[in-house]
Amino acid sequence: TDMCVTLSSLYEVIGNSSSPAVTFIKSRVRRMSAHWIKAGLRIKQSSNNTASTKLKVLLYPGALAGSVGQHFESMVERGGPLGELVQWADLSACLTVLGHSLTFSTSQRQLRSLIGAAPGRGSCPIQRPLTFDLIYTDYHGLAHLQGSMGLAFQYYQILDSFGTEPVFNFPSYAHSHGYKTLWGSWGLQPLQYMTMFPHTPDNSFLGFVSEEAVRKDSGEDELESVGDRKDRIAVVYGKQDHMWQGKSEYVTAIGEELEIHATVYWPPGHNLSLPSFIKNHGLLSQEDFLKLLRKAKVFVGLGFPYEGPAPIEAIAQGCIFLQPRFDPPHSSDNNDFYKGKPTTRQITSQHPYAEQFIGKPHVWTVDMTNMTDIREAVKAIVKTEVKPFTPQELTCVGMLERVRGYITHQDFCSKSVPTWPPEKALKVHLGPLGQSCTNVCQRSSLLCEPALFHHLNTPNMFSRLGLGCSSIAQEVNHLFPSYSPWGRRCGLQQEPLLFSCAGSDPSHRRLCPCRAHLPGQVALIFSKT
Ligand code: UDP
């Protein structure tokens, strides 16, 4: 099929629901449609016109359905989380521009009629059990879908902002090794989970699009000179007043240099407990929020919410993002928000992606309790000139290329080993004791690629790496393949679902499948897919 150069079909697909969430999604798609269409034309020109198959795709954001949905909807206009909606909006625009045929539903009842006609557990891909080639949903939706159509799991892609590591996903292992959480244990292929940021290479990085600085309609890449129009103001990141608790000293220190603005939701008839020097606009529409960022010099993180889209948008509008460092890092062991989330990640700051993938001069990570450091940082920031910046992977073109790559190459139906990325991309690294493959590859500026594990899960690989094994065991163990110097024990992985980039142990040296990636686009190796 040809790529679509209009989004008009999408407005019909999303429907006329006046719910706050659907309204947010639609207005975001509308506002960004010109960017999407332009990006669609660009990647159409750059690809060698190989026709891709037009797929029937169902989008079912379970978080917007049923009683969970009612609660979510009620929070949209009260400072509740909007990151998921950003992602659903961008995914639907992206798939439409790629030329696929979309169905969008947030109703459990409609879901039954959409897929209920042909219930079945047909074996894939010979006997398609469904009217859809591909289904995007989330953890809530997974439960609804299971009720309606059984376990045709191969067709699912799960939008999962924070990610799910293999140990939490594989039910019997999660159960017997203490990795059981509310969310995990579905036994999918870990790459079926799609994250908001490239959190863990064990999952697919879906991402979203950060709105870039406004471009003049005329000139191709002529940026409005955003940087020149910066006022001496800071916008604080925090839509709800609980996010501000205990932060007044920090905010006051920043307020010595900059006028402080906020967008805190203001319940009618309630008093807000914000310090009086703060100019609160109340929760803004996304458009007005971006306008405010365009004027601001600094976007200030309070430590919560974690890993959202707003700091990326701020940096794209030429702001510097100032955020707290977490030492010790936050994780599911010590933090209520991450408790029960199926990840062992250690969160070193409010926005580790901004810290690690973007960094200075756009991102400054500070100790929030050290007022001297904060004052010095703010003084330096005020003198620092920065240009608006957007990582390539968070642009429309970047998302189109990535999602097209996934749709073309990822095959969760196949019982055989994955064939993408190709073996020639593999760079085998032997990790030191106590290091995960995620870290081992990252330290060499590479990425751990779980789809390449099977190439190094062989007895020969140990000798190729100069390791003499006294024994070679096959085990169900998420650290395998690995080498233990005590007793020179070599271990191979018996369960493909437990191939895991995450995971480390002081007595194991892991065998790691690393690969290179495009600059600014970690998901891809080659620009043409
Ligand atoms: N946002 C908004 N109005 C505001 C503040 C933020 O529409 O007053 C938008 C912002 O543009 C971003 C989205 O809210 O795209 C989600 O922001 P955040 O990073 O806070 O993530 P969340 O925790 O809501 O998922």
Coordinates of C-alpha atoms and ligand atoms in Angstrom, one line a residue:
T1 CA 0.0 0.0 0.0
D2 CA 1.0 3.6 -0.3
M3 CA 1.6 5.6 2.7
C4 CA -1.2 7.9 3.6
V5 CA -0.6 11.6 3.3
T6 CA -3.7 12.6 5.1
L7 CA -4.9 12.0 8.6
S8 CA -8.6 12.6 7.8
S9 CA -9.5 8.9 8.1
L10 CA -8.1 8.9 11.6
Y11 CA -10.6 11.5 12.9
E12 CA -13.4 9.2 11.9
V13 CA -11.6 6.1 13.4
I14 CA -11.2 7.8 16.7
G15 CA -14.9 8.8 16.7
N16 CA -17.0 11.5 18.3
S17 CA -16.7 10.6 21.9
S18 CA -16.6 13.7 24.0
S19 CA -14.7 12.0 26.8
P20 CA -11.8 14.1 28.0
A21 CA -9.2 11.5 27.1
V22 CA -10.4 11.0 23.5
T23 CA -10.8 14.8 23.1
F24 CA -7.1 15.2 24.3
I25 CA -6.0 12.5 21.7
K26 CA -7.9 14.1 18.9
S27 CA -6.7 17.6 19.5
R28 CA -3.1 16.4 19.8
V29 CA -3.4 14.6 16.4
R30 CA -5.0 17.7 14.8
R31 CA -2.3 20.0 16.2
M32 CA 0.5 17.8 15.0
S33 CA -1.1 16.7 11.7
A34 CA 1.0 19.0 9.5
H35 CA 4.2 17.6 11.0
W36 CA 3.1 14.1 10.5
I37 CA 2.1 14.6 6.9
K38 CA 5.4 16.3 6.1
A39 CA 7.3 13.5 7.8
G40 CA 5.3 10.9 5.9
L41 CA 6.2 12.5 2.6
R42 CA 9.9 12.6 3.6
I43 CA 10.2 9.0 4.6
K44 CA 8.2 8.0 1.5
Q45 CA 10.8 9.7 -0.7
S46 CA 13.8 8.3 1.2
S47 CA 12.5 4.7 1.2
N48 CA 13.0 2.8 -2.1
N49 CA 9.3 2.5 -2.5
T50 CA 9.0 -1.0 -1.4
A51 CA 5.4 -1.6 -0.8
S52 CA 4.5 -2.8 2.6
T53 CA 1.4 -4.7 3.4
K54 CA -1.6 -2.8 4.6
L55 CA -2.5 -4.2 8.0
K56 CA -5.7 -4.2 9.9
V57 CA -4.8 -2.8 13.3
L58 CA -6.8 -2.6 16.5
L59 CA -6.0 0.0 19.1
Y60 CA -7.5 -0.8 22.4
P61 CA -6.3 1.4 25.3
G62 CA -7.7 -0.6 28.2
A63 CA -6.8 2.2 30.6
L64 CA -9.7 4.1 29.0
A65 CA -12.2 1.3 29.2
G66 CA -14.5 0.1 32.0
S67 CA -14.2 1.3 35.6
V68 CA -10.5 1.9 35.4
G69 CA -11.3 4.1 32.4
Q70 CA -13.9 6.1 34.3
H71 CA -11.3 7.0 36.9
F72 CA -8.6 7.8 34.3
E73 CA -11.1 10.0 32.4
S74 CA -12.0 11.9 35.6
M75 CA -8.4 12.8 36.2
V76 CA -7.5 14.0 32.7
E77 CA -8.7 17.5 33.4
R78 CA -7.5 17.5 37.0
G79 CA -3.8 17.0 36.6
G80 CA -3.8 13.3 36.2
P81 CA -1.3 11.5 34.0
L82 CA -1.3 12.4 30.3
G83 CA 1.8 10.6 29.0
E84 CA -0.2 7.5 27.9
L85 CA -2.6 9.6 25.9
V86 CA 0.3 11.4 24.2
Q87 CA 1.6 7.9 23.2
W88 CA -1.8 6.6 22.0
A89 CA -2.3 9.8 19.9
D90 CA 1.1 9.6 18.3
L91 CA 0.9 5.8 17.7
S92 CA -2.5 6.2 15.9
A93 CA -1.2 9.1 13.8
C94 CA 2.0 7.2 13.0
L95 CA 0.2 4.0 11.9
T96 CA -2.3 6.0 9.8
V97 CA 0.6 7.8 8.0
L98 CA 2.2 4.4 7.4
G99 CA -0.9 3.4 5.5
H100 CA -2.5 0.9 7.8
S101 CA -6.2 0.5 8.5
L102 CA -7.1 1.4 12.1
T103 CA -9.9 0.6 14.4
F104 CA -9.9 2.4 17.7
S105 CA -12.0 1.4 20.7
T106 CA -12.2 2.2 24.4
S107 CA -15.3 0.1 25.0
Q108 CA -15.2 -3.4 26.4
R109 CA -18.6 -4.2 24.9
Q110 CA -17.5 -3.0 21.5
L111 CA -14.4 -5.1 21.8
R112 CA -16.5 -8.2 22.1
S113 CA -18.3 -7.5 18.9
L114 CA -15.1 -6.5 17.1
I115 CA -13.3 -9.8 17.8
G116 CA -16.0 -11.9 19.4
A117 CA -17.4 -13.0 16.0
A118 CA -14.5 -15.3 15.5
P119 CA -13.4 -16.4 18.9
G120 CA -10.8 -19.1 18.8
R121 CA -7.3 -20.0 19.7
G122 CA -6.3 -20.7 16.1
S123 CA -2.7 -21.4 15.6
C124 CA -0.9 -18.5 14.1
P125 CA -0.1 -17.7 11.4
I126 CA -1.8 -20.4 9.4
Q127 CA -5.2 -19.9 10.8
R128 CA -5.8 -16.3 11.7
P129 CA -8.0 -16.3 14.7
L130 CA -9.0 -12.7 14.4
T131 CA -10.2 -10.0 12.1
F132 CA -7.0 -8.0 13.0
D133 CA -3.4 -8.5 12.0
L134 CA -2.1 -6.6 14.9
I135 CA -3.5 -5.3 18.2
Y136 CA -2.1 -2.6 20.4
T137 CA -3.3 -2.5 23.9
D138 CA -2.0 -2.1 27.5
Y139 CA -2.0 -4.2 30.6
H140 CA -5.6 -3.4 31.4
G141 CA -6.6 -4.2 27.9
L142 CA -4.8 -7.5 28.0
A143 CA -7.1 -8.8 30.7
H144 CA -10.2 -7.6 28.7
L145 CA -8.9 -9.3 25.5
Q146 CA -8.1 -12.5 27.2
G147 CA -11.7 -12.6 28.4
S148 CA -13.0 -12.0 24.9
M149 CA -10.8 -14.1 22.7
G150 CA -8.5 -16.3 24.6
L151 CA -4.8 -16.3 24.2
A152 CA -4.0 -15.3 20.6
F153 CA -1.1 -13.5 22.2
Q154 CA 1.1 -13.3 19.2
Y155 CA -0.9 -10.5 17.8
Y156 CA -0.5 -8.2 20.8
Q157 CA 1.7 -5.2 21.4
I158 CA 1.5 -3.9 24.9
L159 CA 2.0 -0.3 25.6
D160 CA 3.8 -0.4 28.9
S161 CA 5.4 3.0 29.8
F162 CA 7.9 1.8 32.3
G163 CA 8.7 -1.7 30.9
T164 CA 8.6 -5.3 31.9
E165 CA 11.7 -7.3 32.3
P166 CA 11.8 -11.0 31.3
V167 CA 12.0 -12.4 34.9
F168 CA 8.7 -10.8 35.7
N169 CA 7.1 -11.9 32.5
F170 CA 7.8 -15.6 32.6
P171 CA 5.1 -17.0 35.0
S172 CA 6.8 -20.0 36.6
Y173 CA 10.1 -18.3 37.0
A174 CA 8.5 -15.1 38.4
H175 CA 6.7 -17.3 40.9
S176 CA 9.6 -19.4 42.1
H177 CA 12.2 -16.6 42.2
G178 CA 10.3 -13.8 43.9
Y179 CA 9.6 -11.7 40.8
K180 CA 5.8 -11.9 41.0
T181 CA 4.1 -8.6 40.7
L182 CA 0.6 -7.3 40.0
W183 CA 1.4 -6.6 36.3
G184 CA 3.8 -9.3 35.0
S185 CA 3.4 -13.0 34.4
W186 CA 1.7 -13.0 31.0
G187 CA 4.4 -15.1 29.3
L188 CA 4.6 -12.9 26.2
Q189 CA 7.8 -12.3 24.3
P190 CA 9.5 -9.5 26.1
L191 CA 9.8 -7.5 22.9
Q192 CA 6.0 -7.3 22.7
Y193 CA 6.1 -4.8 25.5
M194 CA 6.5 -1.3 24.1
T195 CA 7.9 1.4 26.4
M196 CA 7.7 5.2 26.5
F197 CA 11.5 5.6 26.6
P198 CA 14.3 3.1 25.7
H199 CA 14.2 2.0 29.4
T200 CA 15.3 -1.6 28.9
P201 CA 16.5 -3.2 25.7
D202 CA 14.5 -6.3 26.6
N203 CA 11.4 -4.4 25.5
S204 CA 10.7 -2.5 22.3
F205 CA 11.0 1.2 22.5
L206 CA 7.9 2.7 21.0
G207 CA 8.2 6.3 22.2
F208 CA 6.2 9.3 21.2
V209 CA 6.8 12.5 19.3
S210 CA 8.0 15.7 21.0
E211 CA 6.6 18.7 19.4
E212 CA 9.5 20.6 17.9
A213 CA 9.8 24.4 18.0
V214 CA 7.4 26.0 15.6
R215 CA 8.8 26.2 12.1
K216 CA 7.8 29.0 9.8
D217 CA 5.6 27.7 7.0
S218 CA 7.8 29.1 4.3
G219 CA 11.4 28.0 4.7
E220 CA 12.2 24.3 5.1
D221 CA 14.0 24.1 8.3
E222 CA 13.9 27.7 9.4
L223 CA 13.4 27.7 13.1
E224 CA 11.7 30.6 14.7
S225 CA 14.5 32.1 16.9
V226 CA 13.1 30.6 20.1
G227 CA 16.3 31.1 22.0
D228 CA 16.2 34.9 21.5
R229 CA 12.9 35.4 23.1
K230 CA 13.5 33.8 26.5
D231 CA 12.3 35.6 29.5
R232 CA 13.8 35.2 32.9
I233 CA 11.3 32.7 33.9
A234 CA 11.2 29.1 35.2
V235 CA 8.2 26.8 34.7
V236 CA 7.8 24.1 37.4
Y237 CA 7.0 20.6 36.3
G238 CA 4.1 19.4 38.5
K239 CA 0.4 19.4 37.7
Q240 CA -0.8 18.5 41.1
D241 CA 0.0 20.2 44.4
H242 CA 1.1 17.0 46.2
M243 CA 4.1 17.0 43.9
W244 CA 5.3 20.3 45.5
Q245 CA 5.2 19.0 49.1
G246 CA 8.6 19.4 50.8
K247 CA 10.1 21.3 47.8
S248 CA 9.6 24.9 48.9
E249 CA 13.3 25.5 49.8
Y250 CA 14.4 24.2 46.4
V251 CA 11.8 26.3 44.6
T252 CA 12.6 29.4 46.7
A253 CA 16.3 29.1 45.8
I254 CA 15.4 29.0 42.1
G255 CA 13.0 31.9 42.7
E256 CA 16.0 34.2 43.7
E257 CA 17.1 34.3 40.1
L258 CA 14.0 33.6 38.1
E259 CA 10.3 34.3 38.1
I260 CA 8.5 31.1 38.9
H261 CA 5.5 29.9 36.9
A262 CA 3.4 26.8 37.5
T263 CA 0.6 24.8 35.9
V264 CA -1.0 23.2 38.9
Y265 CA -4.6 22.0 38.7
W266 CA -6.7 24.2 40.9
P267 CA -9.9 22.4 42.2
P268 CA -12.7 24.9 42.3
G269 CA -13.4 26.1 45.8
H270 CA -10.1 24.9 47.2
N271 CA -7.0 26.8 48.4
L272 CA -3.7 25.8 46.9
S273 CA -0.8 25.6 49.3
L274 CA 1.7 27.0 46.8
P275 CA 4.2 29.7 48.0
S276 CA 2.7 33.1 47.2
F277 CA 5.5 34.2 44.8
I278 CA 4.5 31.6 42.3
K279 CA 2.4 32.5 39.3
N280 CA 0.1 29.6 38.8
H281 CA -1.7 29.3 35.5
G282 CA -3.8 26.3 36.5
L283 CA -3.7 23.2 34.3
L284 CA -3.2 24.5 30.7
S285 CA -4.2 23.0 27.4
Q286 CA -1.2 21.3 25.7
E287 CA -1.0 24.1 23.2
D288 CA -0.8 26.8 25.9
F289 CA 1.6 24.8 28.0
L290 CA 4.0 24.7 25.0
K291 CA 3.6 28.4 24.5
L292 CA 4.6 29.0 28.1
L293 CA 7.6 26.8 27.7
R294 CA 8.6 28.7 24.6
K295 CA 9.0 31.8 26.7
A296 CA 10.7 30.1 29.7
K297 CA 14.4 29.7 30.3
V298 CA 14.2 26.7 32.7
F299 CA 11.9 23.8 33.3
V300 CA 12.2 22.7 36.9
G301 CA 11.7 19.1 37.9
L302 CA 10.5 18.4 41.5
G303 CA 11.3 14.7 41.5
F304 CA 7.8 13.5 40.4
P305 CA 6.3 12.6 38.0
Y306 CA 9.0 10.2 36.7
E307 CA 10.0 9.8 33.1
G308 CA 7.3 11.7 31.4
P309 CA 7.2 13.5 28.1
A310 CA 7.1 17.1 29.4
P311 CA 10.9 17.6 30.0
I312 CA 11.5 16.5 26.4
E313 CA 8.9 19.0 25.1
A314 CA 10.6 21.7 27.3
I315 CA 14.0 21.0 25.8
A316 CA 12.5 21.1 22.3
Q317 CA 11.2 24.6 23.1
G318 CA 14.7 25.7 24.1
C319 CA 14.4 25.3 27.8
I320 CA 17.1 23.9 30.1
F321 CA 15.7 21.1 32.3
L322 CA 16.9 21.3 35.9
Q323 CA 16.1 18.1 37.8
P324 CA 17.0 16.3 41.1
R325 CA 19.4 13.4 41.2
F326 CA 18.4 10.4 43.2
D327 CA 21.2 9.0 45.4
P328 CA 20.5 6.2 46.3
P329 CA 18.5 5.6 43.1
H330 CA 14.8 5.0 43.3
S331 CA 13.6 1.4 42.5
S332 CA 10.9 -1.1 43.3
D333 CA 12.7 -1.9 46.5
N334 CA 12.6 1.6 48.1
N335 CA 9.9 3.6 46.3
D336 CA 6.1 3.4 46.4
F337 CA 5.7 4.4 42.8
Y338 CA 8.0 1.7 41.4
K339 CA 6.9 -0.9 44.0
G340 CA 5.1 -3.7 42.1
K341 CA 6.3 -2.5 38.7
P342 CA 7.8 -5.4 36.8
T343 CA 11.3 -3.9 36.6
T344 CA 14.6 -3.9 38.5
R345 CA 15.7 -0.6 37.0
Q346 CA 17.5 1.8 39.3
I347 CA 16.2 5.3 38.6
T348 CA 19.1 7.8 39.1
S349 CA 17.1 11.0 38.6
Q350 CA 13.6 12.1 37.8
H351 CA 14.3 11.6 34.1
P352 CA 17.2 9.2 33.4
Y353 CA 16.6 9.5 29.6
A354 CA 17.1 13.2 29.8
E355 CA 20.1 12.8 32.0
Q356 CA 21.8 10.0 30.0
F357 CA 20.7 10.5 26.4
I358 CA 20.6 14.3 26.3
G359 CA 22.6 15.8 29.3
K360 CA 24.3 19.1 29.4
P361 CA 23.9 21.9 28.3
H362 CA 20.2 20.9 28.0
V363 CA 19.8 18.9 31.2
W364 CA 21.3 19.7 34.6
T365 CA 20.9 17.1 37.3
V366 CA 21.5 18.4 40.9
D367 CA 21.3 17.3 44.5
M368 CA 18.0 18.9 45.5
T369 CA 19.0 19.2 49.2
N370 CA 22.2 21.1 48.6
M371 CA 21.1 24.8 48.3
T372 CA 24.6 26.0 47.4
D373 CA 24.8 23.7 44.4
I374 CA 21.3 24.6 43.3
R375 CA 22.1 28.4 43.5
E376 CA 25.3 27.9 41.5
A377 CA 23.5 25.7 38.9
V378 CA 20.8 28.3 38.4
K379 CA 23.3 31.2 38.1
A380 CA 25.2 29.2 35.5
I381 CA 22.0 28.2 33.7
V382 CA 20.8 31.8 33.4
K383 CA 24.1 32.5 31.5
T384 CA 24.0 29.5 29.3
E385 CA 22.6 29.8 25.8
V386 CA 21.0 26.7 24.4
K387 CA 19.3 25.9 21.1
P388 CA 16.0 23.9 21.0
F389 CA 16.9 20.2 20.7
T390 CA 14.9 17.1 19.9
P391 CA 16.5 13.6 19.8
Q392 CA 15.9 12.2 16.3
E393 CA 14.0 9.2 17.7
L394 CA 11.4 11.5 19.3
T395 CA 10.6 13.3 16.0
C396 CA 7.8 12.2 13.6
V397 CA 10.3 10.9 11.1
G398 CA 12.1 9.0 13.8
M399 CA 8.9 7.4 15.1
L400 CA 7.7 6.5 11.6
E401 CA 11.0 4.8 10.7
R402 CA 11.1 2.9 14.0
V403 CA 7.5 1.7 13.9
R404 CA 7.8 0.7 10.2
G405 CA 10.9 -1.2 11.2
Y406 CA 9.1 -3.1 14.0
I407 CA 6.1 -3.9 11.8
T408 CA 8.2 -5.1 8.9
H409 CA 10.6 -7.2 11.0
Q410 CA 9.2 -8.2 14.3
D411 CA 7.4 -11.6 14.1
F412 CA 5.9 -12.9 17.3
C413 CA 4.2 -15.7 15.5
S414 CA 7.2 -17.5 14.4
K415 CA 8.3 -20.5 16.5
S416 CA 11.8 -20.3 15.2
V417 CA 14.5 -18.0 16.3
P418 CA 14.3 -14.3 15.4
T419 CA 16.0 -13.2 12.2
W420 CA 16.0 -9.5 12.9
P421 CA 18.4 -7.8 13.4
P422 CA 20.6 -10.0 11.2
E423 CA 23.5 -11.9 12.8
K424 CA 26.1 -9.5 11.2
A425 CA 25.0 -6.9 13.6
L426 CA 26.1 -9.0 16.6
K427 CA 29.1 -7.9 18.7
V428 CA 29.7 -10.4 21.5
H429 CA 30.9 -8.9 24.7
L430 CA 31.9 -10.9 27.8
G431 CA 30.8 -8.9 30.9
P432 CA 32.7 -8.5 34.1
L433 CA 31.3 -10.1 37.3
G434 CA 28.2 -8.4 38.6
Q435 CA 27.3 -6.5 35.4
S436 CA 24.1 -6.8 33.4
C437 CA 24.3 -6.9 29.6
T438 CA 22.3 -3.7 29.5
N439 CA 25.3 -2.0 31.2
V440 CA 28.0 -4.0 29.4
C441 CA 26.8 -2.9 26.0
Q442 CA 26.1 0.6 27.1
R443 CA 29.7 1.1 28.3
S444 CA 30.9 0.3 24.8
S445 CA 28.3 2.8 23.3
L446 CA 26.4 -0.2 22.1
L447 CA 22.9 -1.6 22.8
C448 CA 22.1 -5.0 24.2
E449 CA 19.9 -6.8 21.6
P450 CA 17.9 -9.7 23.1
A451 CA 16.9 -11.0 19.6
L452 CA 20.6 -11.9 19.1
F453 CA 21.0 -13.9 22.3
H454 CA 20.4 -17.2 20.5
H455 CA 23.5 -16.8 18.4
L456 CA 25.7 -16.9 21.5
N457 CA 23.9 -19.5 23.4
T458 CA 26.1 -22.3 22.2
P459 CA 29.0 -24.3 23.7
N460 CA 31.4 -23.0 21.1
M461 CA 30.9 -19.5 22.2
F462 CA 32.7 -20.1 25.5
S463 CA 35.9 -21.3 23.7
R464 CA 35.6 -18.5 21.2
L465 CA 35.8 -16.1 24.1
G466 CA 38.8 -18.0 25.5
L467 CA 36.9 -19.6 28.4
G468 CA 37.6 -23.1 29.4
C469 CA 34.5 -24.8 30.8
S470 CA 34.8 -27.6 33.3
S471 CA 31.1 -28.2 32.8
I472 CA 28.4 -26.9 30.6
A473 CA 24.9 -26.8 32.1
Q474 CA 21.6 -26.0 30.4
E475 CA 19.3 -24.2 32.8
V476 CA 16.3 -22.0 33.1
N477 CA 18.1 -18.9 34.4
H478 CA 17.8 -15.3 33.3
L479 CA 21.5 -14.7 33.7
F480 CA 22.4 -17.4 31.1
P481 CA 24.4 -17.7 29.0
S482 CA 27.1 -16.9 31.5
Y483 CA 30.4 -18.0 32.9
S484 CA 31.2 -18.5 36.6
P485 CA 35.0 -18.4 37.3
W486 CA 34.5 -20.5 40.5
G487 CA 34.7 -24.0 39.3
R488 CA 34.8 -22.7 35.7
R489 CA 31.1 -23.4 35.2
C490 CA 29.5 -22.5 31.9
G491 CA 25.7 -22.1 31.7
L492 CA 23.4 -22.0 28.6
Q493 CA 19.9 -20.7 28.5
Q494 CA 17.2 -23.3 28.2
E495 CA 14.2 -21.0 28.1
P496 CA 14.2 -18.4 25.2
L497 CA 11.6 -16.2 27.0
L498 CA 14.3 -15.7 29.7
F499 CA 17.0 -14.3 27.5
S500 CA 17.4 -11.0 29.4
C501 CA 19.6 -7.9 29.0
A502 CA 18.7 -7.0 32.5
G503 CA 20.0 -9.1 35.3
S504 CA 23.4 -9.3 37.1
D505 CA 25.0 -11.4 39.8
P506 CA 28.4 -11.1 41.5
S507 CA 29.4 -14.6 40.7
H508 CA 28.5 -14.5 36.9
R509 CA 30.2 -13.1 33.9
R510 CA 27.4 -12.7 31.3
L511 CA 27.7 -13.3 27.6
C512 CA 26.2 -10.2 26.0
P513 CA 24.8 -9.7 22.5
C514 CA 25.6 -6.0 21.7
R515 CA 24.9 -4.1 18.5
A516 CA 25.4 -0.6 17.2
H517 CA 22.6 1.8 16.5
L518 CA 21.9 4.9 14.5
P519 CA 22.8 8.1 16.1
G520 CA 19.8 9.4 18.0
Q521 CA 17.7 6.3 17.2
V522 CA 18.6 3.4 19.5
A523 CA 16.0 1.0 18.0
L524 CA 17.5 0.9 14.5
I525 CA 20.7 -0.2 13.0
F526 CA 20.2 0.9 9.4
S527 CA 18.3 3.9 8.2
K528 CA 16.4 2.1 5.5
T529 CA 14.3 -0.8 6.7
Ligands
UDP1 N1 0.6 19.1 29.9 C1 -0.5 19.8 29.6 N2 -0.8 20.9 30.4 C2 -0.1 21.3 31.5 C3 1.1 20.6 31.8 C4 1.4 19.5 30.9 O1 -1.2 19.5 28.7 O2 -0.4 22.3 32.2 C5 1.0 18.0 29.0 C6 2.4 18.0 28.5 O3 2.4 18.7 27.2 C7 2.8 16.5 28.3 C8 1.7 15.8 29.0 O4 1.0 16.8 29.8 O5 2.8 16.1 26.9 C9 2.2 14.7 30.0 O6 3.1 15.3 30.8 P1 4.0 14.7 32.0 O7 5.4 14.7 31.5 O8 3.6 15.4 33.2 O9 3.6 13.2 32.1 P2 2.5 12.4 32.9 O10 3.0 12.2 34.3 O11 1.3 13.3 32.8 O12 2.3 11.1 32.1

